[in-house]
PDB file of C-alpha atoms in Angstrom:
ATOM      1  CA  MET A  21      67.426  91.678 139.183  1.00 73.00           C
ATOM      2  CA  ASP A  22      67.625  88.018 140.241  1.00 85.00           C
ATOM      3  CA  LYS A  23      67.532  87.729 143.909  1.00 87.00           C
ATOM      4  CA  ARG A  24      71.123  85.513 143.671  1.00 91.00           C
ATOM      5  CA  ILE A  25      72.677  88.254 142.192  1.00 96.00           C
ATOM      6  CA  ILE A  26      71.588  90.750 144.203  1.00 97.00           C
ATOM      7  CA  PHE A  27      72.936  88.745 146.994  1.00 98.00           C
ATOM      8  CA  LEU A  28      76.010  88.595 145.819  1.00 97.00           C
ATOM      9  CA  ILE A  29      76.492  92.548 144.877  1.00 98.00           C
ATOM     10  CA  ILE A  30      75.778  92.802 148.262  1.00 98.00           C
ATOM     11  CA  LEU A  31      77.828  90.341 149.505  1.00 98.00           C
ATOM     12  CA  ALA A  32      80.804  91.905 147.574  1.00 98.00           C
ATOM     13  CA  LEU A  33      79.675  95.758 148.798  1.00 98.00           C
ATOM     14  CA  LEU A  34      79.783  94.261 152.603  1.00 98.00           C
ATOM     15  CA  VAL A  35      83.206  92.722 151.803  1.00 98.00           C
ATOM     16  CA  VAL A  36      84.485  96.692 150.528  1.00 98.00           C
ATOM     17  CA  ALA A  37      82.591  98.497 153.187  1.00 98.00           C
ATOM     18  CA  GLU A  38      84.218  96.451 155.555  1.00 98.00           C
ATOM     19  CA  LEU A  39      87.589  96.984 154.437  1.00 97.00           C
ATOM     20  CA  VAL A  40      87.201 100.844 154.048  1.00 98.00           C
ATOM     21  CA  TYR A  41      86.193 101.164 157.575  1.00 98.00           C
ATOM     22  CA  PHE A  42      89.270  99.082 158.770  1.00 97.00           C
ATOM     23  CA  ARG A  43      90.702 102.336 156.756  1.00 95.00           C
ATOM     24  CA  ILE A  44      89.023 105.112 158.574  1.00 96.00           C
ATOM     25  CA  ALA A  45      89.847 103.450 161.851  1.00 95.00           C
ATOM     26  CA  ASP A  46      93.483 103.605 161.847  1.00 92.00           C
ATOM     27  CA  ARG A  47      93.198 106.365 160.414  1.00 92.00           C
ATOM     28  CA  PHE A  48      91.090 108.320 163.573  1.00 92.00           C
ATOM     29  CA  ASN A  49      93.063 105.317 166.019  1.00 91.00           C
ATOM     30  CA  ILE A  50      89.096 103.602 166.900  1.00 93.00           C
ATOM     31  CA  ILE A  51      91.034 100.999 168.309  1.00 88.00           C
ATOM     32  CA  ASP A  52      90.274  98.536 171.157  1.00 78.00           C
ATOM     33  CA  LYS A  53      93.024  98.538 173.978  1.00 66.00           C
ATOM     34  CA  PRO A  54      93.309  95.213 176.486  1.00 61.00           C
ATOM     35  CA  ASN A  55      92.209  96.208 179.986  1.00 54.00           C
ATOM     36  CA  ALA A  56      90.719  93.998 182.887  1.00 50.00           C
ATOM     37  CA  ARG A  57      87.793  92.635 181.181  1.00 55.00           C
ATOM     38  CA  SER A  58      90.156  91.655 177.637  1.00 51.00           C
ATOM     39  CA  SER A  59      90.945  87.814 176.622  1.00 51.00           C
ATOM     40  CA  HIS A  60      92.780  89.204 174.311  1.00 49.00           C
ATOM     41  CA  THR A  61      97.051  91.592 174.262  1.00 54.00           C
ATOM     42  CA  LYS A  62      97.479  93.260 171.342  1.00 70.00           C
ATOM     43  CA  VAL A  63      95.781  96.618 170.357  1.00 78.00           C
ATOM     44  CA  VAL A  64      92.953  95.783 167.141  1.00 91.00           C
ATOM     45  CA  ILE A  65      90.902  97.530 165.513  1.00 94.00           C
ATOM     46  CA  ARG A  66      87.378  98.741 167.208  1.00 95.00           C
ATOM     47  CA  GLY A  67      84.526  98.736 165.375  1.00 96.00           C
ATOM     48  CA  GLY A  68      84.418  95.666 162.695  1.00 97.00           C
ATOM     49  CA  GLY A  69      81.070  95.004 163.477  1.00 97.00           C
ATOM     50  CA  ILE A  70      79.558  98.380 162.158  1.00 98.00           C
ATOM     51  CA  ILE A  71      78.762  95.844 159.422  1.00 98.00           C
ATOM     52  CA  TYR A  72      75.744  94.591 160.845  1.00 98.00           C
ATOM     53  CA  VAL A  73      74.315  98.381 160.279  1.00 98.00           C
ATOM     54  CA  LEU A  74      75.215  98.389 157.421  1.00 98.00           C
ATOM     55  CA  GLY A  75      73.399  94.832 155.655  1.00 98.00           C
ATOM     56  CA  ILE A  76      70.739  96.179 156.710  1.00 98.00           C
ATOM     57  CA  TRP A  77      71.092  99.951 155.412  1.00 97.00           C
ATOM     58  CA  LEU A  78      72.014  97.739 152.496  1.00 97.00           C
ATOM     59  CA  TYR A  79      68.305  94.943 152.839  1.00 97.00           C
ATOM     60  CA  ALA A  80      66.511  98.571 152.598  1.00 97.00           C
ATOM     61  CA  ALA A  81      68.503  99.539 149.955  1.00 96.00           C
ATOM     62  CA  PHE A  82      67.732  97.505 147.928  1.00 96.00           C
ATOM     63  CA  PHE A  83      65.120  95.550 148.403  1.00 95.00           C
ATOM     64  CA  GLY A  84      62.988  98.280 150.752  1.00 89.00           C
ATOM     65  CA  LEU A  85      61.814  98.636 154.233  1.00 80.00           C
ATOM     66  CA  ARG A  86      58.277  98.669 155.078  1.00 82.00           C
ATOM     67  CA  GLN A  87      59.230  98.016 159.266  1.00 87.00           C
ATOM     68  CA  TRP A  88      61.031 101.480 158.878  1.00 93.00           C
ATOM     69  CA  PRO A  89      61.029 102.262 163.006  1.00 96.00           C
ATOM     70  CA  PHE A  90      63.157  99.002 163.317  1.00 97.00           C
ATOM     71  CA  LEU A  91      66.103 100.315 160.630  1.00 97.00           C
ATOM     72  CA  LEU A  92      65.388 103.875 162.441  1.00 97.00           C
ATOM     73  CA  GLY A  93      65.831 102.048 165.930  1.00 98.00           C
ATOM     74  CA  LEU A  94      68.907 100.215 164.667  1.00 98.00           C
ATOM     75  CA  THR A  95      70.625 103.230 163.678  1.00 98.00           C
ATOM     76  CA  LEU A  96      70.338 104.851 166.344  1.00 98.00           C
ATOM     77  CA  ILE A  97      71.247 102.392 168.881  1.00 98.00           C
ATOM     78  CA  ALA A  98      74.345 100.824 167.290  1.00 98.00           C
ATOM     79  CA  GLY A  99      74.635 104.831 166.034  1.00 97.00           C
ATOM     80  CA  ILE A 100      75.282 105.746 169.814  1.00 98.00           C
ATOM     81  CA  SER A 101      77.601 102.118 170.294  1.00 97.00           C
ATOM     82  CA  PHE A 102      79.517 103.558 168.481  1.00 97.00           C
ATOM     83  CA  VAL A 103      80.165 106.767 169.802  1.00 97.00           C
ATOM     84  CA  ASP A 104      80.981 104.626 172.957  1.00 95.00           C
ATOM     85  CA  ASP A 105      83.260 102.951 171.298  1.00 94.00           C
ATOM     86  CA  ILE A 106      85.208 105.909 170.078  1.00 93.00           C
ATOM     87  CA  HIS A 107      84.712 108.499 173.089  1.00 91.00           C
ATOM     88  CA  SER A 108      82.918 106.478 176.416  1.00 90.00           C
ATOM     89  CA  LEU A 109      79.473 107.350 177.353  1.00 94.00           C
ATOM     90  CA  PRO A 110      77.624 107.593 180.725  1.00 94.00           C
ATOM     91  CA  ASP A 111      75.774 104.251 181.481  1.00 92.00           C
ATOM     92  CA  SER A 112      72.386 106.576 181.793  1.00 94.00           C
ATOM     93  CA  VAL A 113      72.513 108.154 178.080  1.00 96.00           C
ATOM     94  CA  ARG A 114      73.301 104.435 176.573  1.00 96.00           C
ATOM     95  CA  LEU A 115      70.815 103.208 178.429  1.00 97.00           C
ATOM     96  CA  VAL A 116      68.147 105.755 176.947  1.00 97.00           C
ATOM     97  CA  VAL A 117      68.700 105.385 173.882  1.00 98.00           C
ATOM     98  CA  GLN A 118      68.672 101.529 174.156  1.00 98.00           C
ATOM     99  CA  PHE A 119      65.054 101.785 175.678  1.00 98.00           C
ATOM    100  CA  ILE A 120      64.379 104.202 172.474  1.00 98.00           C
ATOM    101  CA  ALA A 121      65.410 102.097 170.515  1.00 98.00           C
ATOM    102  CA  MET A 122      63.693  99.950 171.725  1.00 98.00           C
ATOM    103  CA  GLY A 123      60.236 101.360 172.068  1.00 97.00           C
ATOM    104  CA  LEU A 124      60.722 102.183 168.278  1.00 97.00           C
ATOM    105  CA  MET A 125      61.329  98.516 167.092  1.00 97.00           C
ATOM    106  CA  PHE A 126      58.012  97.722 169.312  1.00 97.00           C
ATOM    107  CA  TYR A 127      56.206 100.331 167.630  1.00 96.00           C
ATOM    108  CA  GLY A 128      56.433  99.193 164.044  1.00 95.00           C
ATOM    109  CA  TRP A 129      55.703  95.366 166.217  1.00 95.00           C
ATOM    110  CA  GLY A 130      52.523  97.204 166.424  1.00 93.00           C
ATOM    111  CA  ILE A 131      51.859  96.156 170.170  1.00 93.00           C
ATOM    112  CA  LEU A 132      52.075  99.713 171.853  1.00 90.00           C
ATOM    113  CA  ASN A 133      49.052 100.521 173.539  1.00 86.00           C
ATOM    114  CA  TRP A 134      47.670 101.812 177.038  1.00 81.00           C
ATOM    115  CA  GLU A 135      45.845  98.756 178.066  1.00 85.00           C
ATOM    116  CA  SER A 136      49.141  96.368 178.519  1.00 85.00           C
ATOM    117  CA  TRP A 137      51.302  99.492 179.441  1.00 88.00           C
ATOM    118  CA  TRP A 138      52.632  97.412 182.652  1.00 90.00           C
ATOM    119  CA  MET A 139      53.942  94.507 179.924  1.00 93.00           C
ATOM    120  CA  ILE A 140      55.234  96.764 177.817  1.00 94.00           C
ATOM    121  CA  ILE A 141      57.329  97.643 180.226  1.00 95.00           C
ATOM    122  CA  LEU A 142      58.799  94.311 181.470  1.00 96.00           C
ATOM    123  CA  GLY A 143      59.261  93.525 178.135  1.00 96.00           C
ATOM    124  CA  LEU A 144      61.429  96.984 176.937  1.00 97.00           C
ATOM    125  CA  ILE A 145      63.522  96.143 180.257  1.00 97.00           C
ATOM    126  CA  LEU A 146      63.961  92.576 179.325  1.00 96.00           C
ATOM    127  CA  CYS A 147      64.779  93.251 175.163  1.00 97.00           C
ATOM    128  CA  VAL A 148      67.011  96.464 177.059  1.00 97.00           C
ATOM    129  CA  GLY A 149      68.838  93.262 178.924  1.00 95.00           C
ATOM    130  CA  ILE A 150      69.290  90.803 176.726  1.00 96.00           C
ATOM    131  CA  THR A 151      70.673  93.617 174.502  1.00 97.00           C
ATOM    132  CA  ASN A 152      73.473  94.547 177.408  1.00 94.00           C
ATOM    133  CA  ALA A 153      74.001  90.762 177.861  1.00 93.00           C
ATOM    134  CA  TYR A 154      75.174  89.893 173.939  1.00 95.00           C
ATOM    135  CA  ASN A 155      76.978  93.276 174.753  1.00 94.00           C
ATOM    136  CA  PHE A 156      78.803  91.611 177.523  1.00 90.00           C
ATOM    137  CA  MET A 157      79.482  87.967 176.024  1.00 91.00           C
ATOM    138  CA  ASP A 158      81.703  89.373 172.955  1.00 91.00           C
ATOM    139  CA  GLY A 159      85.060  88.825 175.168  1.00 85.00           C
ATOM    140  CA  ILE A 160      86.882  86.635 172.950  1.00 93.00           C
ATOM    141  CA  ASN A 161      87.994  86.123 169.455  1.00 94.00           C
ATOM    142  CA  GLY A 162      84.333  84.557 167.000  1.00 95.00           C
ATOM    143  CA  ILE A 163      81.937  83.937 169.695  1.00 96.00           C
ATOM    144  CA  ASN A 164      79.206  86.523 169.136  1.00 96.00           C
ATOM    145  CA  GLY A 165      79.977  85.957 165.439  1.00 97.00           C
ATOM    146  CA  GLY A 166      79.505  82.089 165.753  1.00 97.00           C
ATOM    147  CA  TYR A 167      76.258  82.570 168.115  1.00 98.00           C
ATOM    148  CA  THR A 168      74.756  85.055 166.038  1.00 98.00           C
ATOM    149  CA  LEU A 169      74.635  82.221 163.027  1.00 98.00           C
ATOM    150  CA  ALA A 170      73.415  79.926 165.656  1.00 98.00           C
ATOM    151  CA  VAL A 171      70.323  81.912 165.876  1.00 98.00           C
ATOM    152  CA  LEU A 172      69.818  83.537 162.556  1.00 98.00           C
ATOM    153  CA  LEU A 173      70.038  80.282 160.675  1.00 97.00           C
ATOM    154  CA  PRO A 174      67.268  77.880 162.692  1.00 97.00           C
ATOM    155  CA  LEU A 175      65.919  81.046 162.263  1.00 98.00           C
ATOM    156  CA  ALA A 176      65.444  81.303 158.588  1.00 98.00           C
ATOM    157  CA  TRP A 177      65.092  77.758 158.386  1.00 97.00           C
ATOM    158  CA  LEU A 178      61.235  78.453 160.421  1.00 97.00           C
ATOM    159  CA  ASN A 179      60.896  81.317 158.710  1.00 98.00           C
ATOM    160  CA  SER A 180      60.522  79.474 155.348  1.00 97.00           C
ATOM    161  CA  ARG A 181      57.694  77.630 156.935  1.00 96.00           C
ATOM    162  CA  ILE A 182      55.963  79.973 158.881  1.00 95.00           C
ATOM    163  CA  GLY A 183      56.867  83.294 157.270  1.00 97.00           C
ATOM    164  CA  PHE A 184      57.089  86.377 159.856  1.00 97.00           C
ATOM    165  CA  VAL A 185      59.378  88.218 158.287  1.00 97.00           C
ATOM    166  CA  ASP A 186      60.847  89.108 154.502  1.00 96.00           C
ATOM    167  CA  GLN A 187      63.134  86.010 154.848  1.00 97.00           C
ATOM    168  CA  ARG A 188      65.886  88.373 153.115  1.00 97.00           C
ATOM    169  CA  LEU A 189      66.350  90.323 155.929  1.00 97.00           C
ATOM    170  CA  ILE A 190      67.459  86.919 157.507  1.00 98.00           C
ATOM    171  CA  ILE A 191      69.761  87.064 154.596  1.00 98.00           C
ATOM    172  CA  VAL A 192      71.207  89.462 154.348  1.00 98.00           C
ATOM    173  CA  ALA A 193      71.831  89.412 158.216  1.00 98.00           C
ATOM    174  CA  VAL A 194      74.113  85.858 157.554  1.00 98.00           C
ATOM    175  CA  LEU A 195      75.914  87.215 155.445  1.00 98.00           C
ATOM    176  CA  ALA A 196      77.272  90.881 157.805  1.00 98.00           C
ATOM    177  CA  ASP A 197      77.680  88.131 160.300  1.00 98.00           C
ATOM    178  CA  LEU A 198      79.689  86.247 157.727  1.00 98.00           C
ATOM    179  CA  VAL A 199      81.472  88.443 156.803  1.00 98.00           C
ATOM    180  CA  PHE A 200      82.326  89.705 159.954  1.00 98.00           C
ATOM    181  CA  CYS A 201      83.523  85.834 161.275  1.00 98.00           C
ATOM    182  CA  PHE A 202      86.139  85.687 158.457  1.00 98.00           C
ATOM    183  CA  PHE A 203      87.940  88.549 159.472  1.00 97.00           C
ATOM    184  CA  ASN A 204      87.473  88.218 162.966  1.00 97.00           C
ATOM    185  CA  PHE A 205      87.228  84.408 164.105  1.00 96.00           C
ATOM    186  CA  ARG A 206      90.128  83.563 164.495  1.00 95.00           C
ATOM    187  CA  PRO A 207      93.202  82.298 167.058  1.00 93.00           C
ATOM    188  CA  LYS A 208      93.695  84.260 169.515  1.00 88.00           C
ATOM    189  CA  GLY A 209      96.017  87.298 168.656  1.00 83.00           C
ATOM    190  CA  LYS A 210      94.983  87.011 164.815  1.00 91.00           C
ATOM    191  CA  ALA A 211      91.797  88.826 164.496  1.00 94.00           C
ATOM    192  CA  LYS A 212      92.048  92.075 162.052  1.00 94.00           C
ATOM    193  CA  CYS A 213      89.100  93.130 164.617  1.00 95.00           C
ATOM    194  CA  PHE A 214      86.571  93.376 167.345  1.00 96.00           C
ATOM    195  CA  ALA A 215      82.658  94.067 166.912  1.00 96.00           C
ATOM    196  CA  GLY A 216      82.921  96.879 169.315  1.00 95.00           C
ATOM    197  CA  ASP A 217      79.417  97.444 171.091  1.00 96.00           C
ATOM    198  CA  VAL A 218      78.265  98.690 168.060  1.00 97.00           C
ATOM    199  CA  GLY A 219      78.514  94.928 166.354  1.00 97.00           C
ATOM    200  CA  SER A 220      77.406  93.678 169.525  1.00 97.00           C
ATOM    201  CA  VAL A 221      74.340  95.604 170.115  1.00 98.00           C
ATOM    202  CA  GLY A 222      74.228  95.746 166.712  1.00 98.00           C
ATOM    203  CA  ALA A 223      73.700  92.775 166.698  1.00 98.00           C
ATOM    204  CA  ALA A 224      71.774  91.844 169.495  1.00 98.00           C
ATOM    205  CA  PHE A 225      69.000  94.237 167.762  1.00 98.00           C
ATOM    206  CA  ILE A 226      68.568  92.160 164.490  1.00 98.00           C
ATOM    207  CA  VAL A 227      68.296  89.393 166.661  1.00 98.00           C
ATOM    208  CA  ILE A 228      66.052  90.472 169.396  1.00 98.00           C
ATOM    209  CA  PHE A 229      63.355  92.035 165.846  1.00 98.00           C
ATOM    210  CA  VAL A 230      63.639  88.308 164.778  1.00 98.00           C
ATOM    211  CA  LEU A 231      62.575  86.265 167.029  1.00 98.00           C
ATOM    212  CA  GLY A 232      59.852  88.793 168.678  1.00 97.00           C
ATOM    213  CA  ARG A 233      58.784  87.965 164.963  1.00 97.00           C
ATOM    214  CA  LEU A 234      58.044  84.866 165.502  1.00 98.00           C
ATOM    215  CA  ILE A 235      56.943  84.827 169.344  1.00 97.00           C
ATOM    216  CA  LEU A 236      54.640  87.315 168.049  1.00 96.00           C
ATOM    217  CA  LYS A 237      53.143  85.443 165.312  1.00 96.00           C
ATOM    218  CA  THR A 238      52.930  81.841 167.141  1.00 97.00           C
ATOM    219  CA  GLY A 239      52.805  83.425 170.607  1.00 96.00           C
ATOM    220  CA  ASP A 240      54.839  80.666 171.977  1.00 96.00           C
ATOM    221  CA  PHE A 241      57.428  81.900 174.033  1.00 95.00           C
ATOM    222  CA  THR A 242      59.423  79.534 174.691  1.00 95.00           C
ATOM    223  CA  TYR A 243      60.816  80.620 171.512  1.00 97.00           C
ATOM    224  CA  ILE A 244      63.263  82.889 173.728  1.00 96.00           C
ATOM    225  CA  ILE A 245      65.086  79.460 174.211  1.00 96.00           C
ATOM    226  CA  PHE A 246      67.094  80.378 171.441  1.00 97.00           C
ATOM    227  CA  LEU A 247      69.189  82.773 173.529  1.00 97.00           C
ATOM    228  CA  ALA A 248      69.215  80.144 175.830  1.00 96.00           C
ATOM    229  CA  VAL A 249      73.556  79.843 175.846  1.00 96.00           C
ATOM    230  CA  TYR A 250      74.336  82.919 176.568  1.00 96.00           C
ATOM    231  CA  GLY A 251      71.176  83.546 178.945  1.00 94.00           C
ATOM    232  CA  VAL A 252      72.470  80.874 180.999  1.00 94.00           C
ATOM    233  CA  ASP A 253      75.863  82.056 181.402  1.00 93.00           C
ATOM    234  CA  ALA A 254      75.044  86.112 181.547  1.00 89.00           C
ATOM    235  CA  PHE A 255      71.995  84.451 184.664  1.00 89.00           C
ATOM    236  CA  LEU A 256      74.865  82.361 187.110  1.00 90.00           C
ATOM    237  CA  THR A 257      77.677  85.054 186.089  1.00 88.00           C
ATOM    238  CA  ILE A 258      76.147  87.586 188.033  1.00 86.00           C
ATOM    239  CA  VAL A 259      75.140  84.875 191.035  1.00 87.00           C
ATOM    240  CA  HIS A 260      78.663  84.251 191.163  1.00 84.00           C
ATOM    241  CA  ARG A 261      79.724  87.194 191.270  1.00 84.00           C
ATOM    242  CA  VAL A 262      76.774  88.642 194.116  1.00 81.00           C
ATOM    243  CA  MET A 263      78.274  85.440 195.584  1.00 86.00           C
ATOM    244  CA  LEU A 264      82.121  86.544 195.867  1.00 82.00           C
ATOM    245  CA  HIS A 265      80.717  90.273 196.837  1.00 80.00           C
ATOM    246  CA  GLU A 266      81.809  91.507 194.174  1.00 83.00           C
ATOM    247  CA  ASN A 267      80.876  95.843 192.404  1.00 76.00           C
ATOM    248  CA  LEU A 268      78.668  94.095 188.733  1.00 69.00           C
ATOM    249  CA  GLY A 269      79.574  97.146 187.233  1.00 66.00           C
ATOM    250  CA  GLN A 270      83.022  96.554 187.205  1.00 72.00           C
ATOM    251  CA  ALA A 271      84.953  94.895 184.933  1.00 68.00           C
ATOM    252  CA  HIS A 272      85.556  91.366 185.557  1.00 75.00           C
ATOM    253  CA  ARG A 273      86.652  87.885 183.354  1.00 79.00           C
ATOM    254  CA  LYS A 274      83.737  85.452 185.151  1.00 82.00           C
ATOM    255  CA  HIS A 275      82.204  84.308 182.382  1.00 89.00           C
ATOM    256  CA  ALA A 276      81.951  80.898 182.009  1.00 88.00           C
ATOM    257  CA  TYR A 277      83.710  80.856 177.977  1.00 91.00           C
ATOM    258  CA  GLN A 278      86.833  83.796 179.716  1.00 89.00           C
ATOM    259  CA  LEU A 279      87.043  81.104 182.369  1.00 89.00           C
ATOM    260  CA  MET A 280      87.733  78.824 179.490  1.00 92.00           C
ATOM    261  CA  ALA A 281      89.732  81.192 177.440  1.00 89.00           C
ATOM    262  CA  ASN A 282      91.791  82.692 180.625  1.00 85.00           C
ATOM    263  CA  GLU A 283      92.397  80.181 182.702  1.00 85.00           C
ATOM    264  CA  LEU A 284      92.109  76.638 181.322  1.00 88.00           C
ATOM    265  CA  GLY A 285      93.963  78.374 178.057  1.00 89.00           C
ATOM    266  CA  MET A 286      91.720  76.401 175.548  1.00 93.00           C
ATOM    267  CA  GLU A 287      92.262  78.315 171.613  1.00 95.00           C
ATOM    268  CA  HIS A 288      89.002  81.322 171.176  1.00 95.00           C
ATOM    269  CA  THR A 289      87.917  79.852 168.643  1.00 95.00           C
ATOM    270  CA  VAL A 290      87.535  76.427 169.701  1.00 96.00           C
ATOM    271  CA  VAL A 291      85.627  78.236 172.519  1.00 96.00           C
ATOM    272  CA  ALA A 292      83.289  80.275 170.485  1.00 97.00           C
ATOM    273  CA  ALA A 293      82.329  77.153 168.152  1.00 97.00           C
ATOM    274  CA  PHE A 294      81.511  75.357 171.296  1.00 97.00           C
ATOM    275  CA  TYR A 295      79.065  77.959 172.596  1.00 97.00           C
ATOM    276  CA  SER A 296      77.858  78.476 168.361  1.00 97.00           C
ATOM    277  CA  LEU A 297      77.281  74.469 168.134  1.00 97.00           C
ATOM    278  CA  LEU A 298      75.650  74.592 171.682  1.00 97.00           C
ATOM    279  CA  GLN A 299      73.357  76.967 170.788  1.00 97.00           C
ATOM    280  CA  PHE A 300      72.679  75.476 167.177  1.00 97.00           C
ATOM    281  CA  ALA A 301      71.676  71.803 169.205  1.00 96.00           C
ATOM    282  CA  ILE A 302      69.365  74.074 170.713  1.00 96.00           C
ATOM    283  CA  ALA A 303      67.421  75.443 168.565  1.00 92.00           C
ATOM    284  CA  ALA A 304      67.851  72.467 166.383  1.00 87.00           C
ATOM    285  CA  GLY A 305      66.909  70.232 169.556  1.00 83.00           C
TER     286      GLY A 305
END
C-alpha cells in the first residue's frame, strides 16, 4: 500500500480515537479544574494528549517497531502520567517510573554500559528534567502542541538528510500533534481538551527520543538548542522563584508565557504562536 494512503488512514484513526476519548473522558469525569497554576477558568477535558501515545502505537502497528524499548518506555511514562491525571500520585512514584522509562530509551539507544556509568546517570537526570520542564510549560492553549511541531519539523528536515531515525515515526508524531492542535490550539476558553500530563510528558518523551538519536548520530550536543526556548524560560523561572524565596514545589504562574497571558492579557494562541515561531526560527537558523 502507498505510504501516503497509510498516513491518511492513520490520520483518520487518530481523529476518531481523539473523539472517542472525549466521550470516555466525559463519561468518567476526566476533567481539568482551574487551580492556582491554571490560566483558564472553565472545566475542560483533560488527557487529550493521549493521542501522542496512540499515534506511536499506530506507527508500530502499520510499520513495525524495532525500537521496542522506546515504545515500552513511552507506554510506561505516559501510563503513569495518565493515572496521575485522574488521581494525583506521589512525586516519588512518578519519578521512579520516569527514570525506568528513560533507562529503556537509553537501552534502545545502546548506550548503557558500566564504563560510563556516571555519564549515564547524568544523562538520565537531564532527560527526566527536560521531560518535567516540558510538562511545566504546558499551561495555556496551544503552547505545547505548537512548540512540539516547531521541534519535530526541523528534526524531520534534518532526518531527510542525515538519516538518524525512521522518518515515518516523525511523520506520525507530527500527525498526532496536528490532531491535538486542532482541538487545543484555540483562543482562551475555547479549547476542547488539554493535553494533561499524559500528553505533555508523552510528547516530551518522543521529542527526546528523536533529538537524542540525532545527537548520538552526529556527536554534536549543540542540537539541544532545539529545546532552547523552553529551557531558557524554565531556567529563568526557577532563578526568579529562588530570588523570591518561594517553594519550588508549589503551583505558580511565573513562567514568562503565564505572565504574558495572565498579567499582560495576551491571547493564548498569540503567546503560543510566539513561543513556537521563536523556537522554529532558532532551529532553522
